[in-house]
CSV table of C-alpha atoms and ligand atoms in Angstrom, one decimal:
chain,number,residue,atom,x,y,z
A,1429,MET,CA,0.3,-0.1,0.2
A,1430,THR,CA,1.0,3.6,-0.9
A,1431,LYS,CA,1.9,5.4,2.1
A,1432,ASN,CA,0.4,9.6,2.1
A,1433,ASP,CA,3.8,11.7,1.4
A,1434,ILE,CA,2.5,14.2,4.7
A,1435,GLY,CA,-0.7,14.4,7.0
A,1436,VAL,CA,-3.1,17.7,8.4
A,1437,ILE,CA,-4.3,17.2,11.0
A,1438,GLY,CA,-7.1,19.8,11.7
A,1439,LEU,CA,-9.1,20.5,8.3
A,1440,GLY,CA,-10.6,23.2,9.1
A,1441,THR,CA,-10.4,26.2,6.0
A,1442,MET,CA,-7.2,27.1,6.6
A,1443,GLY,CA,-6.3,23.3,7.3
A,1444,LYS,CA,-7.9,22.0,4.3
A,1445,ASN,CA,-6.8,24.6,1.8
A,1446,LEU,CA,-3.4,23.8,3.3
A,1447,ALA,CA,-3.4,20.1,3.0
A,1448,LEU,CA,-5.3,20.7,-0.6
A,1449,ASN,CA,-2.6,23.2,-1.5
A,1450,LEU,CA,0.2,19.6,-1.0
A,1451,ALA,CA,-1.8,18.1,-2.7
A,1452,ASN,CA,-2.5,19.7,-6.2
A,1453,LYS,CA,1.4,20.4,-6.1
A,1454,GLY,CA,1.5,16.3,-6.0
A,1455,PHE,CA,1.9,15.4,-3.3
A,1456,LYS,CA,0.4,12.2,-0.7
A,1457,VAL,CA,-2.0,13.7,1.4
A,1458,ALA,CA,-3.6,12.3,4.3
A,1459,GLY,CA,-5.7,14.5,6.1
A,1460,PHE,CA,-7.6,13.7,9.8
A,1461,ASN,CA,-9.8,16.2,11.8
A,1462,ARG,CA,-11.1,15.5,15.3
A,1463,THR,CA,-15.4,15.5,13.9
A,1464,TYR,CA,-15.0,12.7,11.0
A,1465,VAL,CA,-18.0,14.8,8.5
A,1466,ILE,CA,-15.9,17.0,7.3
A,1467,THR,CA,-13.1,14.8,6.5
A,1468,LYS,CA,-15.2,12.3,4.6
A,1469,GLU,CA,-17.2,15.8,3.1
A,1470,ILE,CA,-13.0,16.8,1.4
A,1471,GLU,CA,-13.4,12.8,-0.1
A,1472,ASN,CA,-16.0,13.1,-1.1
A,1473,GLU,CA,-15.7,16.4,-3.3
A,1474,LYS,CA,-12.7,13.7,-5.3
A,1475,HIS,CA,-9.6,15.3,-5.0
A,1476,ASP,CA,-6.0,13.0,-5.6
A,1477,ASN,CA,-4.1,13.1,-3.5
A,1478,PHE,CA,-6.2,13.9,-0.2
A,1479,LYS,CA,-7.4,10.6,1.0
A,1480,GLY,CA,-9.2,11.0,4.7
A,1481,TYR,CA,-9.2,9.4,8.1
A,1482,GLU,CA,-11.3,8.9,10.5
A,1483,GLU,CA,-9.0,7.4,13.3
A,1484,ILE,CA,-6.1,8.9,14.0
A,1485,SER,CA,-3.7,5.3,14.5
A,1486,GLU,CA,-3.9,4.6,10.6
A,1487,PHE,CA,-4.1,8.4,10.0
A,1488,VAL,CA,-0.4,7.7,11.3
A,1489,ASP,CA,0.2,4.0,10.1
A,1490,SER,CA,-0.6,5.9,6.5
A,1491,LEU,CA,2.9,8.5,6.7
A,1492,GLU,CA,5.9,7.2,5.5
A,1493,LYS,CA,8.9,7.3,7.8
A,1494,PRO,CA,10.3,9.7,9.2
A,1495,ALA,CA,6.2,10.8,9.1
A,1496,LYS,CA,5.1,14.6,8.9
A,1497,ILE,CA,2.1,16.0,10.6
A,1498,ILE,CA,1.1,19.2,9.3
A,1499,VAL,CA,-1.3,20.7,13.1
A,1500,MET,CA,-3.9,23.7,12.1
A,1501,VAL,CA,-6.3,23.3,15.2
A,1502,LYS,CA,-7.5,26.9,17.1
A,1503,ALA,CA,-4.3,28.2,19.0
A,1504,GLY,CA,-3.9,27.6,23.1
A,1505,GLU,CA,-5.2,24.7,24.6
A,1506,PRO,CA,-6.1,22.6,21.6
A,1507,VAL,CA,-2.5,22.6,19.8
A,1508,ASP,CA,-1.6,20.7,23.5
A,1509,MET,CA,-4.3,17.7,22.8
A,1510,VAL,CA,-4.0,17.3,19.7
A,1511,CYS,CA,0.2,17.2,20.5
A,1512,ASP,CA,-0.7,14.9,22.8
A,1513,GLN,CA,-3.0,12.4,21.1
A,1514,LEU,CA,0.3,11.7,18.2
A,1515,LEU,CA,3.0,11.5,21.0
A,1516,ASP,CA,1.6,8.0,21.9
A,1517,PHE,CA,1.2,7.0,17.4
A,1518,LEU,CA,5.1,8.4,16.0
A,1519,ILE,CA,8.2,7.3,16.5
A,1520,GLU,CA,11.4,8.5,17.2
A,1521,GLY,CA,12.0,10.8,13.9
A,1522,ASP,CA,8.3,12.4,13.2
A,1523,ILE,CA,8.2,15.6,13.1
A,1524,ILE,CA,5.1,18.2,14.6
A,1525,ILE,CA,4.5,21.2,12.3
A,1526,ASP,CA,2.8,23.4,14.1
A,1527,ALA,CA,1.3,25.6,11.3
A,1528,GLY,CA,-1.5,27.6,13.2
A,1529,ASN,CA,-0.5,31.0,15.1
A,1530,SER,CA,0.2,29.9,18.5
A,1531,TYR,CA,1.7,31.6,21.2
A,1532,PHE,CA,5.7,31.7,19.8
A,1533,LYS,CA,6.7,31.1,24.1
A,1534,ASP,CA,3.8,28.5,24.0
A,1535,THR,CA,5.6,26.9,21.0
A,1536,MET,CA,9.0,27.1,22.6
A,1537,ARG,CA,7.8,24.3,25.3
A,1538,ARG,CA,5.6,22.7,23.5
A,1539,HIS,CA,9.0,22.3,21.3
A,1540,ASP,CA,11.4,21.6,24.6
A,1541,PHE,CA,8.5,19.2,25.8
A,1542,ILE,CA,8.2,17.1,22.3
A,1543,GLU,CA,12.1,17.5,21.0
A,1544,SER,CA,12.7,15.9,25.1
A,1545,ARG,CA,10.9,12.6,23.3
A,1546,GLY,CA,13.3,12.9,20.1
A,1547,ILE,CA,10.2,13.7,18.1
A,1548,PHE,CA,10.7,17.1,15.4
A,1549,TYR,CA,8.5,20.1,16.8
A,1550,PHE,CA,8.4,23.1,14.6
A,1551,GLY,CA,6.2,26.5,14.7
A,1552,VAL,CA,5.5,27.5,11.3
A,1553,GLY,CA,3.7,31.5,10.8
A,1554,VAL,CA,2.0,30.6,8.1
A,1555,SER,CA,0.8,34.2,6.3
A,1556,GLY,CA,-2.6,35.0,3.6
A,1557,GLY,CA,-5.9,33.7,5.1
A,1558,GLU,CA,-7.3,30.7,3.5
A,1559,LYS,CA,-7.0,31.7,-0.2
A,1560,GLY,CA,-3.1,31.8,0.2
A,1561,ALA,CA,-3.6,28.9,2.3
A,1562,LEU,CA,-4.8,27.6,-1.2
A,1563,LEU,CA,-2.2,29.0,-3.3
A,1564,GLY,CA,0.6,30.0,-2.1
A,1565,PRO,CA,1.5,32.1,1.8
A,1566,SER,CA,4.5,32.9,3.9
A,1567,ILE,CA,5.3,30.2,5.7
A,1568,MET,CA,8.1,31.4,8.1
A,1569,PRO,CA,9.3,27.8,10.2
A,1570,GLY,CA,11.0,28.0,13.2
A,1571,GLY,CA,12.9,24.3,14.8
A,1572,ASP,CA,15.3,22.2,14.6
A,1573,LYS,CA,17.5,23.5,11.2
A,1574,ASP,CA,19.1,19.8,10.4
A,1575,ALA,CA,15.8,18.4,10.3
A,1576,TYR,CA,14.2,21.2,8.4
A,1577,ASP,CA,14.9,19.6,5.4
A,1578,LEU,CA,12.9,17.1,5.8
A,1579,ILE,CA,10.0,20.0,5.4
A,1580,LYS,CA,12.1,22.1,3.2
A,1581,PRO,CA,10.6,20.5,0.0
A,1582,TYR,CA,7.0,20.2,1.0
A,1583,LEU,CA,7.0,24.0,2.5
A,1584,GLU,CA,9.0,25.1,0.4
A,1585,THR,CA,6.6,23.3,-2.6
A,1586,ILE,CA,3.1,25.2,-1.6
A,1587,ALA,CA,4.4,28.6,-0.3
A,1588,ALA,CA,4.1,31.7,-2.7
A,1589,GLN,CA,6.7,32.0,-5.6
A,1590,LYS,CA,8.7,35.7,-5.5
A,1591,ASN,CA,10.8,36.1,-9.2
A,1592,GLY,CA,11.4,32.2,-9.1
A,1593,GLU,CA,12.0,32.0,-5.1
A,1594,PRO,CA,10.2,30.6,-2.6
A,1595,CYS,CA,8.6,32.9,0.0
A,1596,CYS,CA,9.2,29.4,2.6
A,1597,THR,CA,12.9,30.5,4.0
A,1598,TYR,CA,14.4,28.5,7.8
A,1599,ILE,CA,13.8,32.1,10.5
A,1600,GLY,CA,16.0,30.4,13.2
A,1601,PRO,CA,15.0,27.6,16.4
A,1602,ASN,CA,12.0,26.0,17.8
A,1603,GLY,CA,10.0,29.6,19.1
A,1604,ALA,CA,11.0,32.0,16.0
A,1605,GLY,CA,8.4,31.7,12.3
A,1606,HIS,CA,5.6,31.7,15.4
A,1607,TYR,CA,7.0,34.9,16.6
A,1608,VAL,CA,7.9,36.6,13.1
A,1609,LYS,CA,4.4,35.9,12.1
A,1610,MET,CA,3.4,38.0,15.4
A,1611,VAL,CA,5.2,40.5,14.8
A,1612,HIS,CA,3.8,39.9,11.1
A,1613,ASN,CA,0.7,40.8,12.3
A,1614,GLY,CA,0.7,43.7,14.7
A,1615,ILE,CA,3.0,45.4,11.8
A,1616,GLU,CA,-0.3,44.2,10.1
A,1617,TYR,CA,-2.4,46.0,12.3
A,1618,ALA,CA,-0.2,49.4,12.2
A,1619,ASP,CA,-1.1,48.7,8.1
A,1620,MET,CA,-4.4,48.3,8.5
A,1621,GLN,CA,-4.9,51.5,10.9
A,1622,LEU,CA,-2.8,52.7,8.7
A,1623,ILE,CA,-4.8,53.1,5.5
A,1624,ALA,CA,-7.9,53.1,7.7
A,1625,GLU,CA,-7.0,57.4,9.3
A,1626,SER,CA,-6.1,58.0,5.1
A,1627,TYR,CA,-9.6,56.6,4.1
A,1628,LEU,CA,-10.9,58.4,6.5
A,1629,LEU,CA,-9.3,61.5,6.2
A,1630,LEU,CA,-9.9,61.3,2.5
A,1631,LYS,CA,-13.6,61.4,3.4
A,1632,GLU,CA,-14.2,63.2,6.3
A,1633,ILE,CA,-11.2,66.3,5.0
A,1634,GLY,CA,-11.0,65.3,1.4
A,1635,HIS,CA,-14.5,65.2,1.2
A,1636,PHE,CA,-14.3,62.1,-1.6
A,1637,SER,CA,-16.8,59.1,-2.3
A,1638,ASN,CA,-15.7,56.3,-1.9
A,1639,GLN,CA,-16.8,55.2,-5.4
A,1640,GLU,CA,-14.0,58.6,-5.4
A,1641,MET,CA,-11.1,56.5,-2.8
A,1642,ALA,CA,-11.8,54.1,-4.7
A,1643,ASP,CA,-9.7,55.4,-7.6
A,1644,ILE,CA,-7.1,57.1,-5.4
A,1645,PHE,CA,-5.7,54.2,-3.5
A,1646,GLU,CA,-6.3,52.0,-6.9
A,1647,GLU,CA,-3.5,54.9,-8.3
A,1648,TRP,CA,-2.2,54.3,-4.7
A,1649,ASN,CA,-1.6,50.5,-5.8
A,1650,SER,CA,0.4,51.8,-8.8
A,1651,THR,CA,3.3,53.2,-7.1
A,1652,GLU,CA,5.6,52.3,-4.5
A,1653,LEU,CA,2.7,51.6,-2.1
A,1654,ARG,CA,1.7,49.2,-3.9
A,1655,SER,CA,1.1,45.7,-1.9
A,1656,TYR,CA,-2.3,43.9,-0.8
A,1657,LEU,CA,-4.0,45.5,1.9
A,1658,VAL,CA,-4.1,49.2,-0.3
A,1659,GLU,CA,-6.2,45.9,-3.2
A,1660,ILE,CA,-8.5,45.2,-1.5
A,1661,THR,CA,-8.5,48.8,0.0
A,1662,ALA,CA,-9.9,50.1,-3.3
A,1663,LYS,CA,-11.5,46.5,-4.2
A,1664,ILE,CA,-13.8,47.1,-0.5
A,1665,LEU,CA,-14.7,50.3,-1.0
A,1666,ARG,CA,-16.7,49.9,-5.1
A,1667,GLU,CA,-18.5,47.0,-3.4
A,1668,LYS,CA,-21.8,47.6,-3.6
A,1669,ASP,CA,-24.0,46.3,-0.9
A,1670,GLU,CA,-27.5,43.4,-2.0
A,1671,LEU,CA,-29.9,44.2,0.3
A,1672,THR,CA,-29.9,48.2,-0.2
A,1673,ASP,CA,-27.4,49.1,-3.5
A,1674,LEU,CA,-25.9,50.9,-1.1
A,1675,ASP,CA,-22.1,51.4,-0.4
A,1676,LEU,CA,-21.7,48.1,2.4
A,1677,VAL,CA,-18.6,49.7,3.6
A,1678,ASP,CA,-20.9,52.3,5.2
A,1679,MET,CA,-23.4,49.5,6.2
A,1680,ILE,CA,-20.6,47.2,8.2
A,1681,VAL,CA,-20.4,48.8,12.6
A,1682,ASP,CA,-17.3,51.0,13.7
A,1683,LYS,CA,-15.2,48.5,15.6
A,1684,ALA,CA,-12.9,46.4,15.1
A,1685,SER,CA,-12.4,42.7,16.5
A,1686,GLN,CA,-8.7,41.0,16.7
A,1687,LYS,CA,-8.0,37.5,17.7
A,1688,GLY,CA,-4.5,38.3,19.7
A,1689,THR,CA,-1.8,38.4,17.4
A,1690,GLY,CA,-1.7,42.8,17.3
A,1691,LYS,CA,-1.6,42.5,21.1
A,1692,TRP,CA,1.1,39.3,21.9
A,1693,THR,CA,3.4,41.6,19.6
A,1694,ILE,CA,2.9,44.4,22.3
A,1695,LEU,CA,3.2,42.8,25.1
A,1696,GLU,CA,6.5,41.3,23.8
A,1697,ALA,CA,7.9,45.2,22.8
A,1698,ILE,CA,6.4,45.8,26.4
A,1699,ASN,CA,8.6,43.1,28.0
A,1700,GLN,CA,11.5,43.8,26.1
A,1701,ASP,CA,11.5,47.6,26.5
A,1702,PHE,CA,11.1,48.0,22.7
A,1703,ASN,CA,9.4,50.7,21.4
A,1704,VAL,CA,6.2,49.4,18.6
A,1705,SER,CA,4.6,52.7,19.3
A,1706,LEU,CA,2.5,52.4,15.9
A,1707,ILE,CA,1.4,48.8,16.4
A,1708,GLN,CA,0.8,49.4,20.0
A,1709,ALA,CA,-1.2,52.0,18.9
A,1710,ALA,CA,-3.3,50.6,16.2
A,1711,VAL,CA,-4.3,48.1,18.8
A,1712,GLN,CA,-6.2,50.8,20.7
A,1713,ALA,CA,-7.6,52.1,17.9
A,1714,ARG,CA,-9.4,48.9,17.9
A,1715,ILE,CA,-9.8,48.3,21.5
A,1716,THR,CA,-10.9,51.6,21.6
A,1717,SER,CA,-13.2,50.8,18.5
A,1718,ASN,CA,-15.6,49.4,20.9
A,1719,LEU,CA,-16.7,52.0,23.9
A,1720,VAL,CA,-19.4,51.6,24.8
A,1721,GLU,CA,-18.9,55.2,25.6
A,1722,ARG,CA,-18.2,56.9,21.7
A,1723,ASP,CA,-22.1,57.4,21.3
A,1724,ILE,CA,-22.5,60.0,24.1
A,1725,PHE,CA,-19.3,61.6,23.9
A,1726,SER,CA,-20.0,62.0,20.0
A,1727,ARG,CA,-23.4,64.3,21.1
A,1728,ALA,CA,-21.5,65.8,24.5
A,1729,PHE,CA,-17.8,66.7,22.4
A,1730,LEU,CA,-17.7,70.1,20.8
A,1731,VAL,CA,-17.8,69.2,17.6
A,1732,PRO,CA,-13.9,70.2,15.2
A,1733,ASN,CA,-14.3,73.0,11.9
A,1734,GLY,CA,-11.0,72.8,10.2
A,1735,LYS,CA,-9.9,74.0,7.4
A,1736,GLU,CA,-11.2,74.9,4.4
A,1737,ILE,CA,-8.3,72.7,1.3
A,1738,ASN,CA,-7.8,72.1,-1.7
A,1739,PRO,CA,-9.0,68.3,-2.2
A,1740,LYS,CA,-6.6,67.2,-4.4
A,1741,VAL,CA,-2.9,68.6,-3.0
A,1742,PHE,CA,-4.9,67.2,0.1
A,1743,LYS,CA,-4.8,63.5,-1.7
A,1744,GLU,CA,-1.3,64.1,-2.2
A,1745,GLU,CA,-0.2,65.6,1.3
A,1746,VAL,CA,-3.0,62.4,2.5
A,1747,ARG,CA,-0.5,59.7,0.8
A,1748,LYS,CA,2.5,61.0,1.3
A,1749,ALA,CA,1.4,60.9,4.8
A,1750,TYR,CA,0.4,57.2,4.5
A,1751,THR,CA,3.7,56.7,3.1
A,1752,LEU,CA,6.3,57.4,5.7
A,1753,GLY,CA,3.5,55.5,8.6
A,1754,LYS,CA,4.1,52.6,6.4
A,1755,LEU,CA,7.6,52.8,6.8
A,1756,ILE,CA,8.1,53.6,10.2
A,1757,ALA,CA,4.9,50.8,10.8
A,1758,TYR,CA,7.4,48.2,9.1
A,1759,ALA,CA,10.2,49.9,10.7
A,1760,GLN,CA,9.4,49.1,14.4
A,1761,GLY,CA,8.1,45.3,13.2
A,1762,PHE,CA,11.7,44.7,12.2
A,1763,SER,CA,13.4,46.5,15.5
A,1764,LEU,CA,11.8,44.4,17.3
A,1765,MET,CA,12.2,41.1,15.9
A,1766,TYR,CA,16.2,43.1,15.6
A,1767,ASP,CA,16.5,42.7,19.1
A,1768,ALA,CA,14.1,39.4,20.4
A,1769,SER,CA,17.6,37.9,17.7
A,1770,ILE,CA,19.2,39.2,20.7
A,1771,ARG,CA,17.7,38.7,23.5
A,1772,TYR,CA,16.3,34.9,22.2
A,1773,ASP,CA,19.9,34.2,20.8
A,1774,TRP,CA,18.3,33.4,16.8
A,1775,GLN,CA,20.5,34.8,14.2
A,1776,LEU,CA,17.1,36.4,12.5
A,1777,ASP,CA,18.4,37.3,10.0
A,1778,LEU,CA,16.1,40.2,8.3
A,1779,GLY,CA,16.7,40.4,5.1
A,1780,LYS,CA,15.6,36.6,4.9
A,1781,ILE,CA,12.5,37.7,6.7
A,1782,ALA,CA,11.2,41.3,4.0
A,1783,SER,CA,12.3,38.8,1.0
A,1784,ILE,CA,9.3,35.8,2.2
A,1785,PHE,CA,7.3,39.1,3.2
A,1786,ARG,CA,6.9,40.1,-1.2
A,1787,ALA,CA,4.7,37.4,-2.0
A,1788,GLY,CA,1.9,35.7,-0.3
A,1789,CYS,CA,0.8,36.8,2.9
A,1790,ILE,CA,-1.2,39.7,4.1
A,1791,ILE,CA,1.7,42.9,4.9
A,1792,GLN,CA,3.1,41.8,0.7
A,1793,ALA,CA,3.9,45.0,-1.0
A,1794,GLU,CA,6.5,47.1,-3.1
A,1795,LEU,CA,8.0,48.1,0.5
A,1796,LEU,CA,9.4,44.6,1.3
A,1797,GLU,CA,11.5,45.2,-2.3
A,1798,VAL,CA,12.7,47.8,-0.7
A,1799,ILE,CA,13.3,46.6,2.9
A,1800,MET,CA,15.5,43.1,1.7
A,1801,ASN,CA,18.4,45.8,-0.3
A,1802,VAL,CA,18.8,47.5,2.8
A,1803,TYR,CA,19.5,44.6,4.5
A,1804,LYS,CA,21.3,43.0,1.4
A,1805,ASN,CA,24.1,46.4,1.7
A,1806,GLU,CA,24.2,45.3,5.6
A,1807,GLU,CA,23.8,43.6,7.1
A,1808,VAL,CA,23.0,43.5,10.7
A,1809,LEU,CA,20.8,46.6,11.7
A,1810,SER,CA,18.9,47.3,13.8
A,1811,ASN,CA,17.4,49.9,13.3
A,1812,PHE,CA,16.7,50.5,9.3
A,1813,LEU,CA,15.6,53.7,9.3
A,1814,VAL,CA,19.5,54.3,9.8
A,1815,ASP,CA,20.1,53.8,6.0
A,1816,GLY,CA,20.2,56.8,3.3
A,1817,SER,CA,17.8,55.5,1.9
A,1818,MET,CA,15.3,55.7,4.3
A,1819,ILE,CA,16.0,58.7,5.3
A,1820,ASN,CA,15.7,60.0,2.7
A,1821,GLN,CA,12.3,58.4,2.3
A,1822,VAL,CA,12.1,60.3,5.5
A,1823,ASN,CA,13.0,64.0,5.2
A,1824,THR,CA,11.1,63.8,1.0
A,1825,ASN,CA,7.1,63.0,2.9
A,1826,ILE,CA,7.2,64.2,7.0
A,1827,GLN,CA,6.3,68.3,5.9
A,1828,SER,CA,3.2,65.8,4.3
A,1829,LEU,CA,3.0,63.5,7.5
A,1830,ARG,CA,3.6,67.4,9.7
A,1831,VAL,CA,0.5,68.5,8.0
A,1832,THR,CA,-1.8,66.0,7.1
A,1833,ASN,CA,-1.6,66.4,11.3
A,1834,SER,CA,-2.0,70.2,12.3
A,1835,LEU,CA,-5.7,69.5,9.4
A,1836,ALA,CA,-6.0,66.1,11.2
A,1837,ILE,CA,-6.0,67.6,15.1
A,1838,LEU,CA,-8.7,70.7,13.6
A,1839,ALA,CA,-11.1,68.8,11.7
A,1840,GLY,CA,-11.2,65.9,14.9
A,1841,VAL,CA,-10.0,62.9,12.8
A,1842,PRO,CA,-8.7,60.5,14.9
A,1843,ILE,CA,-5.5,59.0,12.7
A,1844,PRO,CA,-3.0,57.0,16.2
A,1845,VAL,CA,-0.9,55.7,14.1
A,1846,LEU,CA,-0.1,58.6,11.6
A,1847,SER,CA,0.5,60.5,15.0
A,1848,SER,CA,2.2,58.2,17.3
A,1849,ALA,CA,4.5,58.2,13.4
A,1850,ILE,CA,5.4,62.0,13.5
A,1851,THR,CA,5.7,61.5,17.6
A,1852,TYR,CA,8.1,59.3,17.0
A,1853,LEU,CA,10.3,60.6,14.4
A,1854,ASP,CA,10.5,64.0,16.3
A,1855,GLN,CA,11.1,62.0,19.6
A,1856,LEU,CA,14.8,60.7,17.8
A,1857,ARG,CA,15.1,64.2,16.2
A,1858,SER,CA,15.4,65.7,19.3
A,1859,LYS,CA,18.0,67.0,21.4
A,1860,LEU,CA,16.0,67.5,24.3
A,1861,VAL,CA,12.8,65.3,25.4
A,1862,GLY,CA,11.9,65.7,28.5
A,1863,ALA,CA,13.8,62.9,30.0
A,1864,ASN,CA,15.5,64.8,32.4
A,1865,LEU,CA,12.8,66.4,34.0
A,1866,ILE,CA,11.7,62.7,33.9
A,1867,GLN,CA,14.7,62.0,36.1
A,1868,ALA,CA,14.6,65.0,38.3
A,1869,GLN,CA,11.8,64.4,39.1
A,1870,ARG,CA,12.8,60.9,40.5
A,1871,ASP,CA,16.1,61.8,42.0
A,1872,PHE,CA,13.4,64.5,43.8
A,1873,PHE,CA,10.8,62.0,45.5
A,1874,GLY,CA,12.8,59.0,45.3
A,1875,ALA,CA,16.8,60.0,45.0
A,1876,HIS,CA,17.0,57.1,42.0
A,1877,THR,CA,20.3,59.9,40.8
A,1878,PHE,CA,21.0,61.0,37.5
A,1879,GLU,CA,23.7,61.5,35.1
A,1880,ARG,CA,25.3,64.6,34.6
A,1881,ILE,CA,27.1,66.0,31.1
A,1882,ASP,CA,29.7,67.1,31.8
A,1883,VAL,CA,31.0,63.8,34.5
A,1884,GLU,CA,30.6,60.1,34.5
A,1885,GLY,CA,28.7,58.6,37.1
A,1886,LYS,CA,25.5,58.3,38.6
A,1887,VAL,CA,24.4,61.4,41.0
A,1888,HIS,CA,22.3,62.1,43.9
A,1889,HIS,CA,21.5,65.5,43.8
A,1890,GLU,CA,19.9,67.5,48.1
A,1891,TRP,CA,16.5,69.3,46.3
A,1892,GLU,CA,14.9,70.2,49.6
A,1893,ASN,CA,17.3,72.5,51.1
B,2934,6PG,C1,-2.4,36.1,8.1
B,2934,6PG,C2,-3.6,36.6,8.9
B,2934,6PG,C3,-3.8,35.6,9.8
B,2934,6PG,C4,-5.2,36.9,10.7
B,2934,6PG,C5,-6.0,36.8,10.5
B,2934,6PG,C6,-6.6,37.9,11.7
B,2934,6PG,O1,-1.4,37.1,7.9
B,2934,6PG,O2,-3.2,35.0,7.1
B,2934,6PG,O3,-2.6,37.2,9.9
B,2934,6PG,O4,-3.0,34.4,10.2
B,2934,6PG,O5,-5.1,35.9,12.3
B,2934,6PG,O6,-6.6,36.9,9.9
B,2934,6PG,O7,-6.4,38.0,12.4
B,2934,6PG,P1,-7.6,39.3,14.0
B,2934,6PG,O8,-8.4,39.1,14.5
B,2934,6PG,O9,-5.2,39.5,14.6
B,2934,6PG,O10,-6.9,40.6,12.9
């Protein structure tokens, strides 16, 4: 009986599409799902190279050795449950591949426990949504480097391709893959919020219609701002509502949800003493959009009157502001990965990570080609903004970011990420950020000492004389 090449456990939308992607690429795929009826439905669709199993023992037994099993179930307890089930049937040298959005520290824990049993464990970030899973996602595998060679042919074959290269590369040991996916999602939140703020500015200050804004985003998508998120935004703004024939976007409740990966990113950044203010602002924007008191405050607070503007000029200011805001968001995300790479001893290759983000994933964008090339010239950079080409980008667009922020504040349009962007740049640029006064206050009430600008060492001053 011919053995299957690889197995997939968890045949929900993402798991099913990954299984079919593998099958469509010619691999013999075994499928298993907690509820067999799902497996049966997929079997009944008569996909070549896919075979479903009702018993997990038969599923594992059907796999060529070493067994390679992709687990695609909800993050958290379900992953632990599936791993416990599998451990009863796997033997030394087999491989478990968690391709869900697991928290990277859970992956590190599972990796250590399962590898202590002689079984390899990979935490693999997969980005691109259900369509990406079927047609080609961006894949971020983390785990044992030698064992990666056993799963590389499968993952790199089903990954999205960019200029003939797979958008999949070995990321690093243990939790590195899921960490990078987490930061990918943090950047995703910031970019989505920046686009939402651009939409708000164009709508509330530029008074553009949804159709006109769709044209604007479509224009932007043929510039350096080309990206999956800009592309889908143009499509979203054109979409009509079947029930009312109004624009669908106007029929959607103005409250954003989140599954949590963006939140993990800012919690990790705080733990790393790292500033990801744009990602943080994006997470907070989603939280604030759900505040029940918004209705009261919208009637209670003074309504600003804003300033008359020339829409054509303003449209260009918004484009340049978004261009810079996006650059800063990606820079903060990549710097966070740089810090984590040192902290967890992962040796992350940020240039390679930028290269696999160029296609397949949600944050795929022209900008990643630019970022990848910066790392080609300077492999180890704590913050790619120090690169000359990036400094030019900042200086070319910073005035538009200031003007856009000023007009937004006068008009009362909330732009938490764009305002964080100009504040962050001014924090980086300013000779004095007020930290000297913070140190004086801390020393005044807590004798926490401060350093002087003219002599070495820490001093305490007797303030109460
Ligand atoms: C991806 C996406 C995906 C994400 C969902 C929900 O890379 O394909 O980031 O993994 O989890 O789109 O995201 P939120 O609920 O956190 O917005």
